[in-house]
Every structure is written in structure tokens, then in C-alpha cells.
Amino acid sequence: MAVKRPVSTRLHEIACALISDGREWLADRGDGLPLNTHALNRLWEPYSLAADVPFANLRKSWRTFAQYDWGIDYDTLELLMGHKLPGVTGTHYLKPSPEKLAEALAKAYAKSGFPRKVQAT
């Protein structure tokens, strides 16, 4: 379920352009706020492998195979999902940059031997 080149390269270019324009979301409504689930679902369906991972299952499917199939560290995944880690360390000390999180994700993913077909959970 990885985004392969050249699509990943283009996705990165788009994200960088949005960030440089001060926008936070890759998929926004045009006013800086994120698209709602219904709008995202309409956009997702024509391009998806919906039988493999339906839109409603993207988050939990990604979280499951990222940890168990790709072997990505629990704390890294929690931060990537926007969760605050528990305890004093999570609250006050562990604040990796987006680049460090991306690097941790890429290293773990590279070691996993993926891509290969994954099943939705």
C-alpha cells in the first residue's frame, strides 16, 4: 500500500507547495479546512482498490499493517497519527520534527521488504 515513484515524488512536491503557501492539509476544501469524510469518500472511490481497503477502513488498516507488517515503531506511528504519547516524555520531551518522523517511517518501511498486497482490517 506504499505510494511508489513517480507518484510519491509528485505527492511530495504537492505537499511542499501547499506548506510553502501556509496550508496544513493535503486535501482541503479550498479555505484551509480539511475535507469532510463524505467529500473524501466521493474523491476516493474512483481511484481506490475499495475491495482491498475501503475508505472507512483506511486509518485502522494503515495503522495495523504499518505496525505489524512493516514493523514501524509504536511511538512513531502514534505521533504520525497525531496522538500525544503518554507520560512526561510524551507530554514534554519527545517532539521529533516532521522530517525525523518521516525518516523513522522510511527506515522501518525499507527494512520491512514491502510493498506487497495487504488486506483491510
XYZ file of C-alpha atoms in Angstrom:
121
model
C 0.000 0.000 0.000
C 3.002 2.257 -0.430
C 2.934 5.178 -2.800
C 5.567 4.389 -5.419
C 7.581 6.687 -7.640
C 6.813 8.744 -9.654
C 3.523 9.276 -7.776
C 5.278 9.616 -4.400
C 7.636 12.229 -5.829
C 4.723 14.242 -7.180
C 2.806 13.884 -3.893
C 5.843 15.252 -2.049
C 6.086 18.192 -4.463
C 2.402 18.992 -3.936
C 2.762 18.781 -0.151
C 5.807 21.078 -0.185
C 3.970 23.615 -2.359
C 0.964 23.578 -0.013
C 3.200 24.027 3.031
C 5.003 26.945 1.377
C 1.563 28.537 0.794
C 0.792 28.169 4.506
C -1.719 25.357 4.051
C -1.785 22.481 6.529
C -3.930 19.889 4.789
C -3.149 17.885 1.670
C -6.887 17.625 0.985
C -8.666 20.806 1.983
C -11.912 22.455 0.959
C -10.119 25.410 -0.556
C -10.488 27.522 2.572
C -7.765 25.860 4.656
C -10.081 23.428 6.450
C -9.899 19.674 5.783
C -12.419 17.942 3.555
C -15.120 16.075 5.441
C -15.481 12.296 5.255
C -18.299 12.361 2.693
C -16.326 14.544 0.267
C -13.186 12.458 0.727
C -15.151 9.260 0.122
C -16.533 10.607 -3.176
C -12.997 11.504 -4.272
C -11.500 8.196 -3.059
C -13.869 5.713 -4.721
C -12.961 6.196 -8.409
C -9.245 5.683 -7.697
C -9.330 3.144 -4.895
C -8.981 -0.556 -4.601
C -12.110 -0.396 -2.464
C -12.334 -4.194 -2.228
C -8.888 -4.199 -0.574
C -9.180 -1.195 1.717
C -12.500 0.640 1.817
C -12.222 4.356 2.572
C -13.787 3.895 6.011
C -11.026 1.417 6.924
C -8.002 3.370 5.700
C -6.901 4.635 9.115
C -7.193 1.377 11.032
C -5.860 -0.703 8.131
C -2.843 1.548 7.697
C -2.161 1.599 11.441
C -2.350 -2.197 11.681
C -0.149 -3.098 8.729
C 2.291 -0.265 9.434
C 2.983 -1.726 12.873
C 2.661 -5.462 12.274
C 3.685 -5.870 8.636
C 6.131 -3.004 8.220
C 7.481 -3.128 11.788
C 7.252 0.605 12.363
C 7.814 1.639 15.967
C 4.652 2.151 18.054
C 5.667 5.633 19.223
C 6.442 6.751 15.671
C 3.025 5.594 14.490
C 1.246 7.277 17.371
C 2.920 10.580 16.555
C 2.199 10.173 12.823
C -1.471 9.670 13.675
C -1.488 12.897 15.668
C -1.736 11.227 19.068
C 0.083 12.554 22.119
C 2.285 9.935 23.731
C 1.533 9.134 27.367
C 3.586 10.217 30.344
C 6.021 13.043 30.965
C 8.183 12.119 27.970
C 5.251 12.208 25.570
C 3.874 15.400 27.052
C 7.070 17.413 27.393
C 10.119 15.872 25.771
C 9.544 13.652 22.744
C 8.891 16.170 19.946
C 10.520 14.932 16.730
C 10.402 17.144 13.661
C 8.256 16.064 10.712
C 11.498 15.210 8.905
C 12.627 12.907 11.738
C 9.242 11.174 11.799
C 9.374 10.689 8.033
C 12.920 9.338 8.329
C 11.875 6.841 11.040
C 8.934 5.726 8.906
C 11.081 5.344 5.786
C 13.808 3.347 7.582
C 11.346 0.918 9.136
C 9.427 0.552 5.890
C 12.621 -0.107 3.908
C 13.576 -2.893 6.333
C 10.134 -4.499 6.044
C 10.580 -5.770 2.479
C 7.268 -4.254 1.367
C 5.382 -3.450 -0.789
C 3.234 -6.492 -1.087
C -0.534 -6.803 -1.103
C -2.215 -6.105 2.247
C -5.711 -6.899 3.414
C -8.044 -4.425 5.077
C -8.740 -4.982 8.762
